[in-house]
CSV table of C-alpha atoms in Angstrom, one decimal:
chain,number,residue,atom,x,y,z
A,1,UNK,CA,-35.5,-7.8,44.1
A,2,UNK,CA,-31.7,-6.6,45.3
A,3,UNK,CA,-30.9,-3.9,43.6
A,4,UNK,CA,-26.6,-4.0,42.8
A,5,UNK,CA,-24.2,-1.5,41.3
A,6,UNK,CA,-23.6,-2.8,37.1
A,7,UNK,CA,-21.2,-5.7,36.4
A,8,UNK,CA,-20.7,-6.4,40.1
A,9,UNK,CA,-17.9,-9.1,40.9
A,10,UNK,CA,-21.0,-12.2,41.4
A,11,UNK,CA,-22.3,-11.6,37.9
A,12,UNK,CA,-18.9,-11.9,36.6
A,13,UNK,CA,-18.4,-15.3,38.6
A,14,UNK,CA,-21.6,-16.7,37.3
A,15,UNK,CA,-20.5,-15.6,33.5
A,16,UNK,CA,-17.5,-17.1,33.9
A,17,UNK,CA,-19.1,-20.0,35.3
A,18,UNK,CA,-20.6,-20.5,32.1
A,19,UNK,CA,-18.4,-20.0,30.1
A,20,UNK,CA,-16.0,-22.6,31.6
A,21,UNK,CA,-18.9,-25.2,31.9
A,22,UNK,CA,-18.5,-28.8,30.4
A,23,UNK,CA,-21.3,-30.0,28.3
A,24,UNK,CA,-22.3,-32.7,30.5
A,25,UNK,CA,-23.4,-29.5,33.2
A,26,UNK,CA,-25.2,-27.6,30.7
A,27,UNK,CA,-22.8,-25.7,29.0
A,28,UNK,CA,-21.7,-24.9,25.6
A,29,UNK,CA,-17.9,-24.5,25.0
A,30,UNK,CA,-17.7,-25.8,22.0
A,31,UNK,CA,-19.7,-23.5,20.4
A,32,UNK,CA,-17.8,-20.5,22.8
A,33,UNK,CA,-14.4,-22.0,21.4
A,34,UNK,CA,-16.1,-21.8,17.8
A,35,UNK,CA,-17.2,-18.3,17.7
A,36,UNK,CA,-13.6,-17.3,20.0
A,37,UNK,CA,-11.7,-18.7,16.9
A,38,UNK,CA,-14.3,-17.5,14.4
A,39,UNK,CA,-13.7,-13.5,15.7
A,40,UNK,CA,-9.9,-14.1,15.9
A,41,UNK,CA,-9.5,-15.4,12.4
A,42,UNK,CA,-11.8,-12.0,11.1
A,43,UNK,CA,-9.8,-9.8,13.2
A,44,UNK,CA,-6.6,-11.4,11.7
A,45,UNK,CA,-7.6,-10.9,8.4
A,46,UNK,CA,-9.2,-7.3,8.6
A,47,UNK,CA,-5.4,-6.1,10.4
A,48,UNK,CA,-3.6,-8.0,8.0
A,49,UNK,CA,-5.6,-6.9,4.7
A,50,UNK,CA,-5.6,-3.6,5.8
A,51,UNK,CA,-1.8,-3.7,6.9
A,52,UNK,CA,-0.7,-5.1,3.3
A,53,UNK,CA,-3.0,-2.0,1.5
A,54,UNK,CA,-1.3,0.6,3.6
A,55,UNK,CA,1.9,-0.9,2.8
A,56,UNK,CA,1.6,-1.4,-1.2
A,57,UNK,CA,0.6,2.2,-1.5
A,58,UNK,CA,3.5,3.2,0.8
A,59,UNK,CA,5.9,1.5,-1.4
A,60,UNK,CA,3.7,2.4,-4.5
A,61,UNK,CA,3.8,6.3,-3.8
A,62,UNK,CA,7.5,6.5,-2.4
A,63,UNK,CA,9.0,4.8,-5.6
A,64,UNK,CA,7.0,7.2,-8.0
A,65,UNK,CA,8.1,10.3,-5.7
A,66,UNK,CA,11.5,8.5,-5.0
A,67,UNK,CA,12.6,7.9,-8.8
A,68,UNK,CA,10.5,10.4,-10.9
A,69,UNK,CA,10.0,14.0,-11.4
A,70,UNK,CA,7.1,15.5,-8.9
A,71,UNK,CA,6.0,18.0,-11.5
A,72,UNK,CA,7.0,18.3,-14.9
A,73,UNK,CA,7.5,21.5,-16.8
A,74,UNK,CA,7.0,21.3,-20.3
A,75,UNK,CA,6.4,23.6,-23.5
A,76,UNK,CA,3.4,23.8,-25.9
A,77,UNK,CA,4.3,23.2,-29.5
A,78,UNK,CA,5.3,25.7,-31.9
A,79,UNK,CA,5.7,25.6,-35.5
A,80,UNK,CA,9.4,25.9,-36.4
A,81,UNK,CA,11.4,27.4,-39.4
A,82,UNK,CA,11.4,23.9,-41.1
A,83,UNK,CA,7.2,23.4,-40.4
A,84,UNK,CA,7.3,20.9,-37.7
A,85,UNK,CA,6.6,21.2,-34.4
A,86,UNK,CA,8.8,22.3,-31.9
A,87,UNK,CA,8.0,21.6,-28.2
A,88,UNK,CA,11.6,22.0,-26.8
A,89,UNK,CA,13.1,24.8,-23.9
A,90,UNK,CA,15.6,26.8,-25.6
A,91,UNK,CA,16.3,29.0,-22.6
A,92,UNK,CA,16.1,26.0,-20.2
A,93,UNK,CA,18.3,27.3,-17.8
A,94,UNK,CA,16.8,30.5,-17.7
A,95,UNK,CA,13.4,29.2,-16.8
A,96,UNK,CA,14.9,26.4,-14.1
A,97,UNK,CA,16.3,29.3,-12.3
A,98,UNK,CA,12.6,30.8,-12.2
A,99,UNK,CA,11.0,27.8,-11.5
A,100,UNK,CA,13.7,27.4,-8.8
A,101,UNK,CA,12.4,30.1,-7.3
A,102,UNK,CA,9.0,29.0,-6.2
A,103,UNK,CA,8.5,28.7,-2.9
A,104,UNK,CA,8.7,24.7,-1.6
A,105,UNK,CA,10.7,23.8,-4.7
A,106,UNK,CA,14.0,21.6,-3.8
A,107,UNK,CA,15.4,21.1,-7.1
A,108,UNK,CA,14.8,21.6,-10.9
A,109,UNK,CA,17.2,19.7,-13.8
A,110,UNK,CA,16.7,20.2,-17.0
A,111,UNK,CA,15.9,17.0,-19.4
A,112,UNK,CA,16.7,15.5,-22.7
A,113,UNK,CA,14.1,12.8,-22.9
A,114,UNK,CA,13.8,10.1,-25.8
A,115,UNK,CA,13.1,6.4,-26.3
A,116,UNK,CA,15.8,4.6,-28.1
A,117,UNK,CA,16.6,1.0,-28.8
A,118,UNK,CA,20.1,-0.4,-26.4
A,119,UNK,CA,21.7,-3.0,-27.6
A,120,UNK,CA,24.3,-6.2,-26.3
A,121,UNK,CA,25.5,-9.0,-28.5
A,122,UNK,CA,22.3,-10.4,-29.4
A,123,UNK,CA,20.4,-8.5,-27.0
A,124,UNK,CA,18.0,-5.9,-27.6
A,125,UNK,CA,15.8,-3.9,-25.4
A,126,UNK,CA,13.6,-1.0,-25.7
A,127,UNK,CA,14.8,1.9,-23.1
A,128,UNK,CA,13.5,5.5,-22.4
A,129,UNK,CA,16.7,7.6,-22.0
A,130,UNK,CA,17.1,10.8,-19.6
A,131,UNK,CA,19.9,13.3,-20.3
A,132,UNK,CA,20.2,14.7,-16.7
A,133,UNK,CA,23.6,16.0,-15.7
A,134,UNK,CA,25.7,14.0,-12.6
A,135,UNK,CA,24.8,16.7,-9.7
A,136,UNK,CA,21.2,16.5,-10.2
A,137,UNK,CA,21.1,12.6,-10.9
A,138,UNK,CA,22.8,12.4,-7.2
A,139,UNK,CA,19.6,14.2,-5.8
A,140,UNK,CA,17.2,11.4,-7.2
A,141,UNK,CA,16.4,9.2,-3.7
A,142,UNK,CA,15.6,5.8,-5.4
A,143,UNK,CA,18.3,6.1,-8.5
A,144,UNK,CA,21.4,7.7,-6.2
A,145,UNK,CA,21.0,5.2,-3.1
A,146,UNK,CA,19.8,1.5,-3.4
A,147,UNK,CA,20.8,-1.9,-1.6
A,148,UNK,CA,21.0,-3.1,-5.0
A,149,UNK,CA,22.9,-0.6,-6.7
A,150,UNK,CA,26.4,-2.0,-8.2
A,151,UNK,CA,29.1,0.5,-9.9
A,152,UNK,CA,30.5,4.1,-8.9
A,153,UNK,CA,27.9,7.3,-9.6
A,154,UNK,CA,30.7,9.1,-9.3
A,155,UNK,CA,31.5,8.3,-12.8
A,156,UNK,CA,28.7,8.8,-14.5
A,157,UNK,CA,30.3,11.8,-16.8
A,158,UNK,CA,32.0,9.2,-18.3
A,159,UNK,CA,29.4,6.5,-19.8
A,160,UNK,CA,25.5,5.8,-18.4
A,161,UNK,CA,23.9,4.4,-15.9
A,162,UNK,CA,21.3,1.8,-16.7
A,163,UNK,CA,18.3,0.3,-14.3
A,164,UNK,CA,18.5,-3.5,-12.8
A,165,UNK,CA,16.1,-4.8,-15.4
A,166,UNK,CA,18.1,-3.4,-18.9
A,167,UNK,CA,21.3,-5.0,-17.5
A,168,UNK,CA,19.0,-8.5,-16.9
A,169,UNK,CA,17.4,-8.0,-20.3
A,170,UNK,CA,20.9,-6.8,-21.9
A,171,UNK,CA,22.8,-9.5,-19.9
A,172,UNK,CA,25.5,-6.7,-18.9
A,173,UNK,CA,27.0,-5.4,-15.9
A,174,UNK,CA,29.6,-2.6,-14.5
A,175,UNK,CA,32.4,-2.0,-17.1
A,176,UNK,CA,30.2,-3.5,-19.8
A,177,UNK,CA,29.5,-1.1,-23.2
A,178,UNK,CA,26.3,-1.3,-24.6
A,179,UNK,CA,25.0,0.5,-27.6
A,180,UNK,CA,22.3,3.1,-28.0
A,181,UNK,CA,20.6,3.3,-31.2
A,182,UNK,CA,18.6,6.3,-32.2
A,183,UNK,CA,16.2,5.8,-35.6
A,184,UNK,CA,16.5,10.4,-35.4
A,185,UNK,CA,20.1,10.1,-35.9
A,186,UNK,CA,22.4,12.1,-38.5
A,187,UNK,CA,20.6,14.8,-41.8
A,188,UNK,CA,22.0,13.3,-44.9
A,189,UNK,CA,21.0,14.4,-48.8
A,190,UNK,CA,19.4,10.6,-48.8
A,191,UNK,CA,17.6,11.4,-45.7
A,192,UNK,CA,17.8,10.7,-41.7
A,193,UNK,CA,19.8,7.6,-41.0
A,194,UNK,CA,20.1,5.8,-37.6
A,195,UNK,CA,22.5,7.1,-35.0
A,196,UNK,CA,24.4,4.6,-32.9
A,197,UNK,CA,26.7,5.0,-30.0
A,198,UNK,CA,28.0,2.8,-27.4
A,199,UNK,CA,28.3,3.4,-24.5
A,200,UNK,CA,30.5,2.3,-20.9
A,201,UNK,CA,27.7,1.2,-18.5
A,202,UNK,CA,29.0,2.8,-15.3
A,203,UNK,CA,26.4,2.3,-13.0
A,204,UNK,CA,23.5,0.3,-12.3
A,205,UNK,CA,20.7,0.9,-9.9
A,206,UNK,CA,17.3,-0.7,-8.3
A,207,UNK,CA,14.6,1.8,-8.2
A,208,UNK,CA,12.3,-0.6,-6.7
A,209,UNK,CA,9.7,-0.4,-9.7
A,210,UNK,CA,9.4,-2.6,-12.1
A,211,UNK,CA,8.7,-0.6,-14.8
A,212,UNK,CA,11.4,1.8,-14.0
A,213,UNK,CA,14.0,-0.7,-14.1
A,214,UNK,CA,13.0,-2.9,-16.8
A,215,UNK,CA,13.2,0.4,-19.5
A,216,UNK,CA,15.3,3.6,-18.1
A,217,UNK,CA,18.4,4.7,-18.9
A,218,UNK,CA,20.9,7.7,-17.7
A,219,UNK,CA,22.8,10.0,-19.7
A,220,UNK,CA,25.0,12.7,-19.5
A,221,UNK,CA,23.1,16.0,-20.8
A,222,UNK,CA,25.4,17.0,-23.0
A,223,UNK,CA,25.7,13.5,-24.3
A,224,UNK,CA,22.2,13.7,-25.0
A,225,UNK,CA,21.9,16.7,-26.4
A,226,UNK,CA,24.1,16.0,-29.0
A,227,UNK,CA,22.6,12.2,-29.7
A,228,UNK,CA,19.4,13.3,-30.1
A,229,UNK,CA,19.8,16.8,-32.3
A,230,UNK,CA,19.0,18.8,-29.0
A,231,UNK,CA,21.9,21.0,-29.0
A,232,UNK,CA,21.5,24.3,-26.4
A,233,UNK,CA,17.8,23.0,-25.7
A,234,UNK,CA,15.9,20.7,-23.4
A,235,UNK,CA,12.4,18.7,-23.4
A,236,UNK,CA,11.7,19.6,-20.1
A,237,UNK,CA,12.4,20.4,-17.0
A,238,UNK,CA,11.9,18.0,-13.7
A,239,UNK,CA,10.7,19.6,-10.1
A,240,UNK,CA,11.2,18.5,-6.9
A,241,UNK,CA,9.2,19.7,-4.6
A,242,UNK,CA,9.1,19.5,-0.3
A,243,UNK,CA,5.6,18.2,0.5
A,244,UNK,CA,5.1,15.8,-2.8
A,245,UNK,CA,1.5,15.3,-1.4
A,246,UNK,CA,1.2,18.8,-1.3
A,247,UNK,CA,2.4,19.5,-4.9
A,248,UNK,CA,-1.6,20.7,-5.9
A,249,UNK,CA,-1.2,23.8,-4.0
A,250,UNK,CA,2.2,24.9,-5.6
A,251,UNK,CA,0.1,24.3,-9.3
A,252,UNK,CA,-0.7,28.0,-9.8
A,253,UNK,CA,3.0,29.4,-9.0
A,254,UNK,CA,4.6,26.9,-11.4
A,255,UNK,CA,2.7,27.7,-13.9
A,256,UNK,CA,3.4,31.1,-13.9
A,257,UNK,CA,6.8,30.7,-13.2
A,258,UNK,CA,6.9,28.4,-16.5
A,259,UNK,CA,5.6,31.5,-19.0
A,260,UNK,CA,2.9,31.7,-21.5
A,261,UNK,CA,4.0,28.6,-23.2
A,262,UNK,CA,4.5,26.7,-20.3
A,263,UNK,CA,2.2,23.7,-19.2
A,264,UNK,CA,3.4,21.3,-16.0
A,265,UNK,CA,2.2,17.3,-15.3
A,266,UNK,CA,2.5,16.9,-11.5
A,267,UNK,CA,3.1,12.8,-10.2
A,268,UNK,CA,-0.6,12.9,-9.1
A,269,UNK,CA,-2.0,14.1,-12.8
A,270,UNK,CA,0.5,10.6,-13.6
A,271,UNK,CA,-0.7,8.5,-11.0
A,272,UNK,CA,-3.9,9.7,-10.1
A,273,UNK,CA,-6.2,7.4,-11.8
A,274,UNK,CA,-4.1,4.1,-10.3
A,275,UNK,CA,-4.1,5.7,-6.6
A,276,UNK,CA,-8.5,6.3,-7.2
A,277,UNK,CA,-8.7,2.3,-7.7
A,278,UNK,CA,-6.3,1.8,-5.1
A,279,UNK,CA,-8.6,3.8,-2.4
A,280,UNK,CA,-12.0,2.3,-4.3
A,281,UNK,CA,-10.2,-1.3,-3.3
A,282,UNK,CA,-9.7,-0.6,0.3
A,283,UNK,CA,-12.6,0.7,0.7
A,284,UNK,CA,-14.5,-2.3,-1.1
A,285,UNK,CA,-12.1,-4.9,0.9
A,286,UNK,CA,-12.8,-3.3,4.0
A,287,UNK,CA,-16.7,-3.3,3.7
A,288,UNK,CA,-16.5,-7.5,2.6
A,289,UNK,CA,-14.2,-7.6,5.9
A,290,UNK,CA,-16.2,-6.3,7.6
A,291,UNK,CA,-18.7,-8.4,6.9
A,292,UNK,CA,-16.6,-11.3,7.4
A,293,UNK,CA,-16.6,-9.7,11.1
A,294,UNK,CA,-20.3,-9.7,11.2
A,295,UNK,CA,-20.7,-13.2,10.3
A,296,UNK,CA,-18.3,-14.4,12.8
A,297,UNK,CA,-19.8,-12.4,15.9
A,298,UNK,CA,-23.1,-14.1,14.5
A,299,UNK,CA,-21.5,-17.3,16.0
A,300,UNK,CA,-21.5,-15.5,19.3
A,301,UNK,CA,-25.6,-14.9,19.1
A,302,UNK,CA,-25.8,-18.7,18.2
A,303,UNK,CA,-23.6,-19.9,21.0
A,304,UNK,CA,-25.7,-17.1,23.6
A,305,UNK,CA,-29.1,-18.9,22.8
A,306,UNK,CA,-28.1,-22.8,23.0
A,307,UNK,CA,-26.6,-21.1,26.5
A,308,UNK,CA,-29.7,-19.3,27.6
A,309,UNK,CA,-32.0,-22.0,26.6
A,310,UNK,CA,-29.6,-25.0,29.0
A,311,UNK,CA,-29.7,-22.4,31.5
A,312,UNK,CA,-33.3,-21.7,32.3
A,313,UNK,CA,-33.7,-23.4,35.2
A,314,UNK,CA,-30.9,-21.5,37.1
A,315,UNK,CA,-31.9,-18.5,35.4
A,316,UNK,CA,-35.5,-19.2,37.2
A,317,UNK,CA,-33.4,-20.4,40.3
A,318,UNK,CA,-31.4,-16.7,40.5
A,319,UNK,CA,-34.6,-14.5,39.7
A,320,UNK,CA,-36.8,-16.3,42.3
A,321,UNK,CA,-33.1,-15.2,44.8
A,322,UNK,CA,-34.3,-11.9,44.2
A,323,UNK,CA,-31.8,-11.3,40.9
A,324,UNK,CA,-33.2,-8.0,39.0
A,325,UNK,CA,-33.8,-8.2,34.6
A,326,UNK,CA,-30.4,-6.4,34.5
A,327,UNK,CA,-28.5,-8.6,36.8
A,328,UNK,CA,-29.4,-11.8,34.2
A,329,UNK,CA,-29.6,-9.5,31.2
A,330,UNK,CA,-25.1,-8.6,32.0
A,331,UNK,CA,-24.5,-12.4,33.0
A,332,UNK,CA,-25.2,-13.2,29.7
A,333,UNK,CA,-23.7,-10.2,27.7
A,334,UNK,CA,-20.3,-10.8,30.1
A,335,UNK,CA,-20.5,-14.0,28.5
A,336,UNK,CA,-20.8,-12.7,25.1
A,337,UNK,CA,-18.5,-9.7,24.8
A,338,UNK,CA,-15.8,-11.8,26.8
A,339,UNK,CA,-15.6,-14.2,23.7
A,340,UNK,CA,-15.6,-11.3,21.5
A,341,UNK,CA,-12.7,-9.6,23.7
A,342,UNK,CA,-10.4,-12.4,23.8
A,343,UNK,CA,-11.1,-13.0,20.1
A,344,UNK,CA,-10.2,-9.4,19.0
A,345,UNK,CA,-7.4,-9.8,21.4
A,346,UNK,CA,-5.7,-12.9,19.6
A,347,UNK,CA,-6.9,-11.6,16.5
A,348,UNK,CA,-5.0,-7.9,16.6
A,349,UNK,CA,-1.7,-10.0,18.0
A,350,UNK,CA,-1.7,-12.2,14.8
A,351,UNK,CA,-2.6,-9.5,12.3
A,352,UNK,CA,0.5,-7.3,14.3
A,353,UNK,CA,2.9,-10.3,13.7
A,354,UNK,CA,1.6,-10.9,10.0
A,355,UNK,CA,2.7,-7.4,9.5
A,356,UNK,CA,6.1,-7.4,10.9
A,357,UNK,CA,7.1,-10.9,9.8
A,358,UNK,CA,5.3,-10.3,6.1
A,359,UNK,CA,8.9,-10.9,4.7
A,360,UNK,CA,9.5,-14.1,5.9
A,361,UNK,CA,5.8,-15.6,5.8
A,362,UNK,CA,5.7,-14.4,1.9
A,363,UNK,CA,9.3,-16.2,1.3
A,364,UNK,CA,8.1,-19.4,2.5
A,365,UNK,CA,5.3,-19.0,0.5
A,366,UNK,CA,7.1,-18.3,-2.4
A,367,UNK,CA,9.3,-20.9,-2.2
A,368,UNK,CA,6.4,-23.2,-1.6
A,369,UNK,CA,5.1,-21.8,-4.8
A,370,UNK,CA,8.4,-22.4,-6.9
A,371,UNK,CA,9.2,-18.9,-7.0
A,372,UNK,CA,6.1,-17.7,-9.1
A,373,UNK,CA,3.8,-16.1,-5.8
A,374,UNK,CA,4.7,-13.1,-7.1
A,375,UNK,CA,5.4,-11.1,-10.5
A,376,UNK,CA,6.9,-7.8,-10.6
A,377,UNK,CA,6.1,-7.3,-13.7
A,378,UNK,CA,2.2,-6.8,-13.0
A,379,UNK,CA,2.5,-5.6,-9.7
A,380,UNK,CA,4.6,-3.2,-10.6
A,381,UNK,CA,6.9,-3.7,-7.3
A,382,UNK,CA,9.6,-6.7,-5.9
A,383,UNK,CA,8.0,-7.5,-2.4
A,384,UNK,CA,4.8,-7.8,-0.8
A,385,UNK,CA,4.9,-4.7,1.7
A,386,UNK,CA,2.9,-4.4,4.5
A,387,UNK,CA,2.8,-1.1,6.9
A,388,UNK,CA,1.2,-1.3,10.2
A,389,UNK,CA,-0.5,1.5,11.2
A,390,UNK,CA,-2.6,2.6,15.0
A,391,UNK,CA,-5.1,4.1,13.1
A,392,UNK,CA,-5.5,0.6,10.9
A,393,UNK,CA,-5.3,-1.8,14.2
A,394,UNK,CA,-8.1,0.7,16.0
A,395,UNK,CA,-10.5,0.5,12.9
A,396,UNK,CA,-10.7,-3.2,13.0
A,397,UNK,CA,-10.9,-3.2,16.8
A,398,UNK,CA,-13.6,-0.8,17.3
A,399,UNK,CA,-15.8,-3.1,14.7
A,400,UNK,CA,-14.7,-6.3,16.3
A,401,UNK,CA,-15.8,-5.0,19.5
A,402,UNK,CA,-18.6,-3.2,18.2
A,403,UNK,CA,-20.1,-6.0,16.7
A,404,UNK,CA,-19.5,-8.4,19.3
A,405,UNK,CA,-21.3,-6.4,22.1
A,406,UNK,CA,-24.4,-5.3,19.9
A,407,UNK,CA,-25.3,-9.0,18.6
A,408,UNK,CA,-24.8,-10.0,22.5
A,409,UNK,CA,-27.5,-7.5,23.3
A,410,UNK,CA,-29.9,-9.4,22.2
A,411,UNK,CA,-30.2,-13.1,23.4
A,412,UNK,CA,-28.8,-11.6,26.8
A,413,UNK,CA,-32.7,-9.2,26.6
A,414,UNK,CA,-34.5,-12.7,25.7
A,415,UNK,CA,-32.4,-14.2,28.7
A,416,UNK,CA,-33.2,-11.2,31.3
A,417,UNK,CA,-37.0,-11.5,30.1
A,418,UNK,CA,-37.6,-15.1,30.3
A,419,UNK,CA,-40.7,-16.0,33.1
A,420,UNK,CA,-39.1,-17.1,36.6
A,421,UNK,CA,-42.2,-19.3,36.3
A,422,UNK,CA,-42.0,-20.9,33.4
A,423,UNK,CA,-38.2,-21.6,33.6
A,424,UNK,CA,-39.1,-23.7,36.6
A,425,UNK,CA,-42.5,-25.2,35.8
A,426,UNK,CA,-41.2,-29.0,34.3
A,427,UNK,CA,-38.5,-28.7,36.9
């Protein structure tokens, strides 16, 4: 036997030999080409699934921390003078400035929060409305700076400012006056009759969301106060915080910055329940990928024992030259692992241009699709995103790989163990 350092340069030239050979000399590309595009198209698919999760929860998270309050500060109910229940901040700017004082928080505004009915012509929609005042609606990411966004900010004193959806649903735009109608509207002896007000749409913006813009609305804080019966009070007041993702740790503070009363409803007490299922989906999707993984690296196994049985005889031939188990056993897992290399390989560079080019592969396949591929309204967002990430592109390499060189173990040990003898007995 000739004893020879691992993977020397002849056992790669006899793999390769192989794994080039025409059927007519014993060889079996077809079934190599088979499990080469097998591997590729799972490799695709795991970078590209995985891509298109990272990126809807990108998008999903930065639109809720991008348009919405991080925490919430709020007051338990108290009965009032009148017996109902009174959950508004009377001292609202007294308890933003302590709040404000937290360590990590950016900004507090106080809020006047109600849902009312706008009206245009013949168009009706049901809106939420925010009294915020102008400076702190300018700090709001999503609302404050958007492709999409038409009108001045600037003059939002002066009428509201409406999301992309209301104006579609309303059929308005910039200069525009719609109507607000409130069914809490102005005390009389007869009782409470509806309060209507129009008012100059002055701004419209995209959030991104669906559900954002289909149903807010923006108005002045004193506006609001005065619309709604909230004079000198506030519902509550909204936190912005540095480290969003963080906010848990900041829970203890802000509650004791809010008083006895006070009770707070951070994004992820909101959201929580929606980003659970989205991690109990990528871990589900990644498992069935993976599988998907194992079932094409089975193709390799297949493809390794139509190969090792054609090759006995020169398998017999090169361990009567004096070739060791080892030497035959790395022939044949050279073979093997290449196919799974140069799979993963094309695989990764297809997922990585899936993810870069999702825009335009998803427009052709929505204008394939008249247009109906995707709906905002369930999916909560405009686009299909897609984020590509190292640690993403490793993952599925490491289980392509992984895969490919365990199942290649094994018909490369039956190939390595086969009788000298026997190979060349009906020779």
């Amino acid at each position: 036997m000739v004893n020879t350092a691992p993977f020397a340069p002849f056992e790669w030239m006899i793999a390769w030999r192989y794994l080039r050979a025409r059927r007519a000399e014993g060889g079996v590309s077809v079934m190599t080409w088979i499990s080469l595009i097998g591997i590729t198209l799972a490799v695709f698919a795991l970078i590209a699934t995985l891509s298109v999760r990272s990126g809807f929860r990108a998008e999903f998270v930065d639109t809720i921390l991008g348009a919405n309050a991080h925490v919430t500060v709020y007051q338990l109910g108290e009965v009032a003078a009148s017996g109902q229940i009174d959950r508004t901040i009377s001292d609202y700017e007294a308890l933003a400035a302590e709040v404000g004082k937290v360590p990590g928080v950016t900004r507090v505004a106080p809020l006047v929060r109600q849902q009312v009915m706008a009206n245009h012509r013949q168009s009706n929609a049901g809106v939420e409305v925010y009294g915020i005042a102008a400076a702190d609606l300018k700090t709001i990411p999503r609302i404050a700076v958007s492709d999409q966004a038409r009108g001045d900010i600037d003059r939002f004193d002066e009428g509201v400012a409406i999301g992309i959806g209301v104006a579609n649903t309303l059929g308005v735009n910039v200069g525009d006056r719609i109507k607000l109608i409130s069914p809490n509207g102005v005390k009389t002896a007869f009782g409470t009759s509806p309060r209507v007000n129009a008012y100059e749409v002055v701004y419209i913006f995209a959030a991104g969301r669906y559900d954002i813009d289909r149903t807010r609305v923006y108005l002045p804080i004193s506006e609001a106060q005065s619309f709604f019966n909230r004079d000198g009070v506030a519902d509550e007041l909204e936190v912005m915080v540095e480290e969003p993702e963080q906010v848990d740790l900041l829970a203890n503070q802000l509650l004791q910055a809010a008083g006895e009363r006070g009770q707070i409803w951070t994004w992820r007490d909101a959201s929580g329940s929606f980003l659970n299922a989205l991690d109990i989906e990528d871990r589900v999707m990644f498992v069935i990928l993976s599988v998907l993984v194992l079932i094409a690296a089975m193709n390799i196994v297949s493809g390794l024992i139509m190969l090792v049985k054609n090759k006995g005889r020169d398998i017999g031939i090169l361990r009567t030259m004096g070739l060791t188990e080892g030497s035959i056993m790395r022939v044949f897992f050279i073979c093997g692992s290449f196919t799974g290399i140069i799979g993963t390989a094309m695989g990764v560079v297809l997922g990585c241009l899936f993810a870069l080019y999702v825009d335009q592969i998803f427009g052709f396949v929505n204008y394939l699709s008249g247009g109906t591929a995707w709906d905002a309204s369930i999916r909560g967002i405009y686009f299909l995103p897609a984020k590509l990430q190292l640690g993403d592109v490793l993952s599925a390499v490491c289980l392509s790989l992984g895969l490919s060189f365990i199942v290649t173990i094994f018909p490369a040990r039956r190939a390595a163990r086969m009788n000298p003898v026997e190979a060349l007995r009906y020779e």
